[in-house]
Tab-separated table of N, CA and C in Angstrom:
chain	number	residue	atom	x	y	z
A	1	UNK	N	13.850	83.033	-11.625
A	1	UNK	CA	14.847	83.999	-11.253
A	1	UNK	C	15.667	84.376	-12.480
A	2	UNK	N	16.025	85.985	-13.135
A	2	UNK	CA	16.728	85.888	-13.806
A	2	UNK	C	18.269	86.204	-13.180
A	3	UNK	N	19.035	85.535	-14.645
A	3	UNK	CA	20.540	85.986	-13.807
A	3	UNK	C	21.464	86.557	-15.189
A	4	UNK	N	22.369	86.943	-14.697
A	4	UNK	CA	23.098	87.881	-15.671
A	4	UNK	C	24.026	87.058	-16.332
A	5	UNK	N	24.286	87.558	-17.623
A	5	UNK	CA	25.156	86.286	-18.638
A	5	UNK	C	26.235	86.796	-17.717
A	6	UNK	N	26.833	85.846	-17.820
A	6	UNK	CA	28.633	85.613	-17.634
A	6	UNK	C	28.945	84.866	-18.160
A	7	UNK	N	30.489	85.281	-19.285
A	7	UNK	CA	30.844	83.546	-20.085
A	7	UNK	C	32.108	83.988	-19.495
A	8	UNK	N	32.827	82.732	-18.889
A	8	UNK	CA	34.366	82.410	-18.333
A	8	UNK	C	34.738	81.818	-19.526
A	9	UNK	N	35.979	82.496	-20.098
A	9	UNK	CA	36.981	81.663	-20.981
A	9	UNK	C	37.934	81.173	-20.270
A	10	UNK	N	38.556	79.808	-20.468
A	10	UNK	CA	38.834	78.779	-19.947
A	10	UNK	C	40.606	79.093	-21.435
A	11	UNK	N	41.550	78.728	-20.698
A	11	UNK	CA	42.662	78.935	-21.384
A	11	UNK	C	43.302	77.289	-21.959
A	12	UNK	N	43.622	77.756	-23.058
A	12	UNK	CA	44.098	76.501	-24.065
A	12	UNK	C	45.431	75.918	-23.294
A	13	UNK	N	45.745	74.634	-23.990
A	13	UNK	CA	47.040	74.554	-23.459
A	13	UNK	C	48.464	74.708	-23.849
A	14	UNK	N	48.605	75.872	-24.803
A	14	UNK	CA	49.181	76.909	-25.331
A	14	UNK	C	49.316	77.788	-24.444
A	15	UNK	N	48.422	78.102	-23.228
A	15	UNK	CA	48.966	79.227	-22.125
A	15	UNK	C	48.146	80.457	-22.862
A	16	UNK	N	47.154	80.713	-23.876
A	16	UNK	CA	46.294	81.448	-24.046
A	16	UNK	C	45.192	80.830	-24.763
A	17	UNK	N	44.141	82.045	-24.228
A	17	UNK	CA	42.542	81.704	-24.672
A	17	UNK	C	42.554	82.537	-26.214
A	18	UNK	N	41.422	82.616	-26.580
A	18	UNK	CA	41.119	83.136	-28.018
A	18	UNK	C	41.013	84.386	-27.657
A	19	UNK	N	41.447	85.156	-26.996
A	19	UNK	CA	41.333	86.809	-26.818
A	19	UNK	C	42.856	86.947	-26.268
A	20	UNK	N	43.510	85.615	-25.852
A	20	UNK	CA	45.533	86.071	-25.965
A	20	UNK	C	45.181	86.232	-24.374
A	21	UNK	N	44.874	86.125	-23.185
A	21	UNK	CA	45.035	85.839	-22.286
A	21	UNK	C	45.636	84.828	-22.189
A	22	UNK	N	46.606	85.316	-21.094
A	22	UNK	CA	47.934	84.421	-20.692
A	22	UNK	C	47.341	83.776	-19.233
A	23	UNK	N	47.827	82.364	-18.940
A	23	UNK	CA	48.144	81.739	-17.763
A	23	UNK	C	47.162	82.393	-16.564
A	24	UNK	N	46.649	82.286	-15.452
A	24	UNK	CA	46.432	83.593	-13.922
A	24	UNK	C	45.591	84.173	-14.553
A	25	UNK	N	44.792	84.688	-16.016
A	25	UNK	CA	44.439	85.489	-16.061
A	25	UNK	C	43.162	85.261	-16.485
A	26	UNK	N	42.228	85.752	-16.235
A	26	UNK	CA	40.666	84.993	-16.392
A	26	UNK	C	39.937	86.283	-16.715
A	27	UNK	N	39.347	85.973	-18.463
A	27	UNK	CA	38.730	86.630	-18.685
A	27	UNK	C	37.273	86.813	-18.794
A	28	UNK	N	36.746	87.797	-18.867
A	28	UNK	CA	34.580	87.427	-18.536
A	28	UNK	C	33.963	87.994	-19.094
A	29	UNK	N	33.377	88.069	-20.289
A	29	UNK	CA	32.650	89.018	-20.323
A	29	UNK	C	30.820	89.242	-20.241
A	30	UNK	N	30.709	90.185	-19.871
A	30	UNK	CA	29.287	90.622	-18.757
A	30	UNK	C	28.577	91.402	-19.925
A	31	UNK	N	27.186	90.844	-20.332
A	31	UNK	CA	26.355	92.051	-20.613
A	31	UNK	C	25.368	92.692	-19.417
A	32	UNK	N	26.330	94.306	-19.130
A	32	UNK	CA	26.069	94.653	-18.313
A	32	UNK	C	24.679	95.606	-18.392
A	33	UNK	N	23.583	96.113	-17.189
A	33	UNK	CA	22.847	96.586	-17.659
A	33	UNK	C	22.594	97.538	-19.066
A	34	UNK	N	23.363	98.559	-18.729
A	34	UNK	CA	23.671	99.799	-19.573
A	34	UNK	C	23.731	98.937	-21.077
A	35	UNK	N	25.026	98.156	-21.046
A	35	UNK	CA	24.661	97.308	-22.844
A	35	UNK	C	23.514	96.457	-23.018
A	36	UNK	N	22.608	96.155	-22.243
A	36	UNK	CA	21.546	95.229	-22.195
A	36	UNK	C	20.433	96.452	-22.656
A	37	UNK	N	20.013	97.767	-21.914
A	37	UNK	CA	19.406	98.348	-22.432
A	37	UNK	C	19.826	98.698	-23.408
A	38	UNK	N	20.821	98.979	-24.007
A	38	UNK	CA	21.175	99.705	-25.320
A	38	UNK	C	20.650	98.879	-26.231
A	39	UNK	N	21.103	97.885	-26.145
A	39	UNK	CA	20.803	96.569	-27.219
A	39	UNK	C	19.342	95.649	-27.557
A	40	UNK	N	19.334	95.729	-26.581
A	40	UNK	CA	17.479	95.492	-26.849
A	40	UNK	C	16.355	97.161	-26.784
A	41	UNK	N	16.973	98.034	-27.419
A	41	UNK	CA	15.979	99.272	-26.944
A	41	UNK	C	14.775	99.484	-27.627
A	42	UNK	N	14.975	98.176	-28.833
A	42	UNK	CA	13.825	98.924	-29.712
A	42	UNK	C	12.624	97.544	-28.971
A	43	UNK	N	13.500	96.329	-29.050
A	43	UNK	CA	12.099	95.220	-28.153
A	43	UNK	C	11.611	96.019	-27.415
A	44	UNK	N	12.208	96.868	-26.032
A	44	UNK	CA	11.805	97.090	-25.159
A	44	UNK	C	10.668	98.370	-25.651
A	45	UNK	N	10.882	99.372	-26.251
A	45	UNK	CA	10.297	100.291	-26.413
A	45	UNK	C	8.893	99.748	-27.256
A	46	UNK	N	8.864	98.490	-28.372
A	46	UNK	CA	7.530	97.831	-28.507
A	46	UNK	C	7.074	96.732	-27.663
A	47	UNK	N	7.986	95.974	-26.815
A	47	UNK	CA	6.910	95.181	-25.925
A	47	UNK	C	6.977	95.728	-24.383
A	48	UNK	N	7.279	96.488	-23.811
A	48	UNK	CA	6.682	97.049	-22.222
A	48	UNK	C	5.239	96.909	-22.616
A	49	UNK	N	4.344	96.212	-21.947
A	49	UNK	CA	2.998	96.381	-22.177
A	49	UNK	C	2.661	97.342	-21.242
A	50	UNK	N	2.710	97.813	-20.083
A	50	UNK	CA	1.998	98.930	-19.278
A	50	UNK	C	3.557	99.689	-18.244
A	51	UNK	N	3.661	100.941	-18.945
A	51	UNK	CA	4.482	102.001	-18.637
A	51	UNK	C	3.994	103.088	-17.036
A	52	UNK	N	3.307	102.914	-16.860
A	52	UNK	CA	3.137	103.481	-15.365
A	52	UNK	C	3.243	102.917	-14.472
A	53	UNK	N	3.580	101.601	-14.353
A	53	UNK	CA	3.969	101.079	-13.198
A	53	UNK	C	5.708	101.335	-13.137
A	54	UNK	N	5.880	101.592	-14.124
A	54	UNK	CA	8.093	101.715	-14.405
A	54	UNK	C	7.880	103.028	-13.751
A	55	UNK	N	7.958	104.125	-14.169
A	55	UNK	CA	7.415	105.504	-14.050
A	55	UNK	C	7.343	105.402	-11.983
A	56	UNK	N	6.140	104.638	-12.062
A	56	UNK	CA	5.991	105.180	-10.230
A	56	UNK	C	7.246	104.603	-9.380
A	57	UNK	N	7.644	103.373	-9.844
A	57	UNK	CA	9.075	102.939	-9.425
A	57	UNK	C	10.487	103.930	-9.459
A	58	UNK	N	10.069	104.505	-11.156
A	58	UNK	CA	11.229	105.441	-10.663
A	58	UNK	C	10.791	106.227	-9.833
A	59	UNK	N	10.448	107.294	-10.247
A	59	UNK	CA	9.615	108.226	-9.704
A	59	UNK	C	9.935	108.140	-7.927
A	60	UNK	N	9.790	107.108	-6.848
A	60	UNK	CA	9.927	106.548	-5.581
A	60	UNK	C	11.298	106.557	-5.850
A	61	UNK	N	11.982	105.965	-6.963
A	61	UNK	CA	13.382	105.872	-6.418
A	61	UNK	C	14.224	107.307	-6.700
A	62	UNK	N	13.687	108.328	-6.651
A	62	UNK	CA	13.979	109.738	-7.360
A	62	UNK	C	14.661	109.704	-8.123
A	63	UNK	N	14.825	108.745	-9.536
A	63	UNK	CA	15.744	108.952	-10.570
A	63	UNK	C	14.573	109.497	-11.764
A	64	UNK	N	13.462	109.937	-11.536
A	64	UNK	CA	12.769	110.812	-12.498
A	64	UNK	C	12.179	112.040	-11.543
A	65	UNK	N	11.374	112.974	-11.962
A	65	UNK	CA	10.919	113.693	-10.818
A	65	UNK	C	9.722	113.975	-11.644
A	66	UNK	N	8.465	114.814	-10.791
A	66	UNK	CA	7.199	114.967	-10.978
A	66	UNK	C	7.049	115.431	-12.706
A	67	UNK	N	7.559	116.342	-13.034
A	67	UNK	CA	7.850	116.954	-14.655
A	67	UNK	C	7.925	115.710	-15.424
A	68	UNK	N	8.741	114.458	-14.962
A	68	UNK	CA	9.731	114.177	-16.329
A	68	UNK	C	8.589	112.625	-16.495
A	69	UNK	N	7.662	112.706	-14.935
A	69	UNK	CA	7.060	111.409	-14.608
A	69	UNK	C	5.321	111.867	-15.941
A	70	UNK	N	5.122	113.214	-15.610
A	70	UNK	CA	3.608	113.652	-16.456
A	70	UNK	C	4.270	113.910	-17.900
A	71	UNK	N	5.556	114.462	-18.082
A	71	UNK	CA	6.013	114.233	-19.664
A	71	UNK	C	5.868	113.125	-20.062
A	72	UNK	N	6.149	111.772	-19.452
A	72	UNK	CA	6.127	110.700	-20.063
A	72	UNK	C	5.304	110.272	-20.325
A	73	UNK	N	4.391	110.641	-19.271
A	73	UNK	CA	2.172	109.548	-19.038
A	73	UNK	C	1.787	110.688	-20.032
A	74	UNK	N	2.043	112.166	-20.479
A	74	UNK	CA	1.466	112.722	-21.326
A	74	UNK	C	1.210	111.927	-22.797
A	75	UNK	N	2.307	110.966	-23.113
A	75	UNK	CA	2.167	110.151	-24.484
A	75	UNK	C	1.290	109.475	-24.684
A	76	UNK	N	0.529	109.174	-25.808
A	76	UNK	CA	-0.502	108.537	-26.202
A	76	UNK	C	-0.446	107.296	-26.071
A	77	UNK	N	1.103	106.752	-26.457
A	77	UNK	CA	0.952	105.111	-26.732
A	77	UNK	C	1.618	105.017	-25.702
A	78	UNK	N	2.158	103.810	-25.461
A	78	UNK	CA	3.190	102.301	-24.560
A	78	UNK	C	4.857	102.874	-25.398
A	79	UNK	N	4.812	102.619	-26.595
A	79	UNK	CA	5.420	102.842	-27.622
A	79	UNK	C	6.109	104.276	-27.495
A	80	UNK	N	5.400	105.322	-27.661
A	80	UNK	CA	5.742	106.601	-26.840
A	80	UNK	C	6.134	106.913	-25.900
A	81	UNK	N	5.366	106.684	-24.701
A	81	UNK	CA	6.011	106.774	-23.410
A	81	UNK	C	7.348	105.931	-23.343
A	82	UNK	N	7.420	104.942	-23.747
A	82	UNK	CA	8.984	104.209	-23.467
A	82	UNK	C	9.762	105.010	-24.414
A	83	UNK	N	9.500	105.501	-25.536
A	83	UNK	CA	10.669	106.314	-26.618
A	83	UNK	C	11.093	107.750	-25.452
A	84	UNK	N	9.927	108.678	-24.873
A	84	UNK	CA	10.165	109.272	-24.131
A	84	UNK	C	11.046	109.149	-23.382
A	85	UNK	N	11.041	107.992	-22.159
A	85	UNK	CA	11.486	107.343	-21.202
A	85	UNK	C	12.925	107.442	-21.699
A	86	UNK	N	12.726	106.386	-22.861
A	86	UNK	CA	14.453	106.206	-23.257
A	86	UNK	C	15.615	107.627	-23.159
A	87	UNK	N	14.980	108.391	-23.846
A	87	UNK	CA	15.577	109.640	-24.073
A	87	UNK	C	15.781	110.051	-22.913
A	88	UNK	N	15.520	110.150	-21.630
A	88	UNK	CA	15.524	110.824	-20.675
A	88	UNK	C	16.670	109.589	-20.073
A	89	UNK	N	16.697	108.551	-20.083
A	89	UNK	CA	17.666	107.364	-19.579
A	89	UNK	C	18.581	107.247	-20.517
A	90	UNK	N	19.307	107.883	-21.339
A	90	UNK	CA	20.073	107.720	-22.412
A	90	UNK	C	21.144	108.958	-21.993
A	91	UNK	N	20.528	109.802	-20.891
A	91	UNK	CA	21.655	110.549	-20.087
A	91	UNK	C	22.041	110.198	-18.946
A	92	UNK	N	21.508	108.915	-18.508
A	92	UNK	CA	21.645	108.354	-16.978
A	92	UNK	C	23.136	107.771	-17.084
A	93	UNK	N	23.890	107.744	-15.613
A	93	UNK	CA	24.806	106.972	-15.519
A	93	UNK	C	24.419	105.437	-15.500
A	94	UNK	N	25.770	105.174	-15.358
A	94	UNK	CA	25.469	103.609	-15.366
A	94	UNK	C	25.129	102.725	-13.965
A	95	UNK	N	24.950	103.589	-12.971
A	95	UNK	CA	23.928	103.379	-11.547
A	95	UNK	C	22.361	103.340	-11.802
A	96	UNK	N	22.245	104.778	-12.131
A	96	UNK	CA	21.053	105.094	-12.289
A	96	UNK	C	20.106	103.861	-13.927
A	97	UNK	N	21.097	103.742	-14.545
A	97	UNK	CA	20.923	102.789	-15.762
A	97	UNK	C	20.534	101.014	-15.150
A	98	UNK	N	21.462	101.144	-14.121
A	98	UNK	CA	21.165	99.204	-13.439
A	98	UNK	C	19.938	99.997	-12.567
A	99	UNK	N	19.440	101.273	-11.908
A	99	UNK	CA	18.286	100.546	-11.164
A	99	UNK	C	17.163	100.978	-11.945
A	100	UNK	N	17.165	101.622	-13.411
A	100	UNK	CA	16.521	101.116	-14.316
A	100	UNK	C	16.055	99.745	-14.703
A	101	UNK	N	17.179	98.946	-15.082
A	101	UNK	CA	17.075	97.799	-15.372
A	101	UNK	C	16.256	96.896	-14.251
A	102	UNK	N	16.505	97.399	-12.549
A	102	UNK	CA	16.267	96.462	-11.857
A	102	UNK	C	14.702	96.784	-12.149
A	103	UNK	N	13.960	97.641	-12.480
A	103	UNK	CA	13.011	98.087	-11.877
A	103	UNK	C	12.307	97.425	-13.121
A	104	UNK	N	12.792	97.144	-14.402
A	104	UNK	CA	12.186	96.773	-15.604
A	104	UNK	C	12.346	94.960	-15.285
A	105	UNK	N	12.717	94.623	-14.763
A	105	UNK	CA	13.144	93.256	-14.547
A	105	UNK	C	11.976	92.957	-13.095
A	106	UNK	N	11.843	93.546	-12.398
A	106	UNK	CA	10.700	93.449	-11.233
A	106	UNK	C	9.278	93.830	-12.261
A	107	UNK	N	9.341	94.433	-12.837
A	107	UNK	CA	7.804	94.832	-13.556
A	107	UNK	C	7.372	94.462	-14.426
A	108	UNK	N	8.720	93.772	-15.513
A	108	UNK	CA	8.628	93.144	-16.824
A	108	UNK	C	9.260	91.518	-16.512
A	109	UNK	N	9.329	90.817	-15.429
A	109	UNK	CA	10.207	90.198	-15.463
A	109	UNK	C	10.332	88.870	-16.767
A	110	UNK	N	8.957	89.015	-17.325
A	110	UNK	CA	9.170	87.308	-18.283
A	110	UNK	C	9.328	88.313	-19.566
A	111	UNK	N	8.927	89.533	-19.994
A	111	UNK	CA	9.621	90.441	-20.962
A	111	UNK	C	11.446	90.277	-20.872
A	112	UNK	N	12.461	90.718	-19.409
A	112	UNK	CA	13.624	90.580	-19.930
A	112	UNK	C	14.183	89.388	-19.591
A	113	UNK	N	13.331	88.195	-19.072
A	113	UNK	CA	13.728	87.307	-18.620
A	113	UNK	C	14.258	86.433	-20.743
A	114	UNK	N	13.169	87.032	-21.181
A	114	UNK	CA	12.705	86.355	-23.098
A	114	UNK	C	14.503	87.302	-23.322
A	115	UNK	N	14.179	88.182	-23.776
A	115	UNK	CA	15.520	89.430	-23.751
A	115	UNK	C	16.752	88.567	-23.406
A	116	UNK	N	16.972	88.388	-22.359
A	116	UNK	CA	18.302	87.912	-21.794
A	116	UNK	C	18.659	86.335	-22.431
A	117	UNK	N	17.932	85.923	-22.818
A	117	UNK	CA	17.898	84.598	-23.397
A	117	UNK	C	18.375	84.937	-24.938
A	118	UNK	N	18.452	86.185	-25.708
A	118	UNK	CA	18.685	85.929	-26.760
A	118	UNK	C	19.988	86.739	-27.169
């Protein structure tokens, strides 16, 4: 199963953590989809080994449509089609960006399961 980083900072006994949070106040920070794709874009764009199974997922979840699904399978490589891909998800919100992610995590799962580990 993968799961999403979360680190809890835990407050000194000074009454702040290393980011100056006071007392009550609990800070977290999340790499959330949207920075997870950003940040790994180039792994992802050389290791997706097979790009038409992402594609028919979106594609079903209507966050691509028939045009944007044969622009992408038009590319020669893996490598291509995901540079494609990217570009077209690099205008997505950050909804449409997590059910990206979910759909790369169901299809790739030991690809971002490696990813999330580093």
């Amino acid at each position: 199963m993968i799961k999403e980083k979360f680190v809890t900072l835990s407050l000194s006994s000074t009454g702040r953590n290393a980011q100056g949070a006071q007392f009550g106040q609990q800070v977290q920070s999340f790499e959330g989809p949207a920075n997870f794709l950003e940040k790994h874009r180039e792994a992802l764009i050389q290791r997706v080994a097979i790009v038409p199974p992402i594609l028919d997922s979106l594609l079903s979840k209507k966050l691509i449509d028939n045009e944007c699904y044969d622009e992408v399978l038009s590319e020669t490589t893996n490598q291509r089609k995901m540079r494609r891909l990217y570009a077209m998800v690099s205008a997505w919100g950050n909804k449409e960006k997590l059910e990206f992610f979910n759909t790369l995590k169901e299809k790739q799962p030991y690809l971002i399961e490696d990813l999330m580990g580093k």
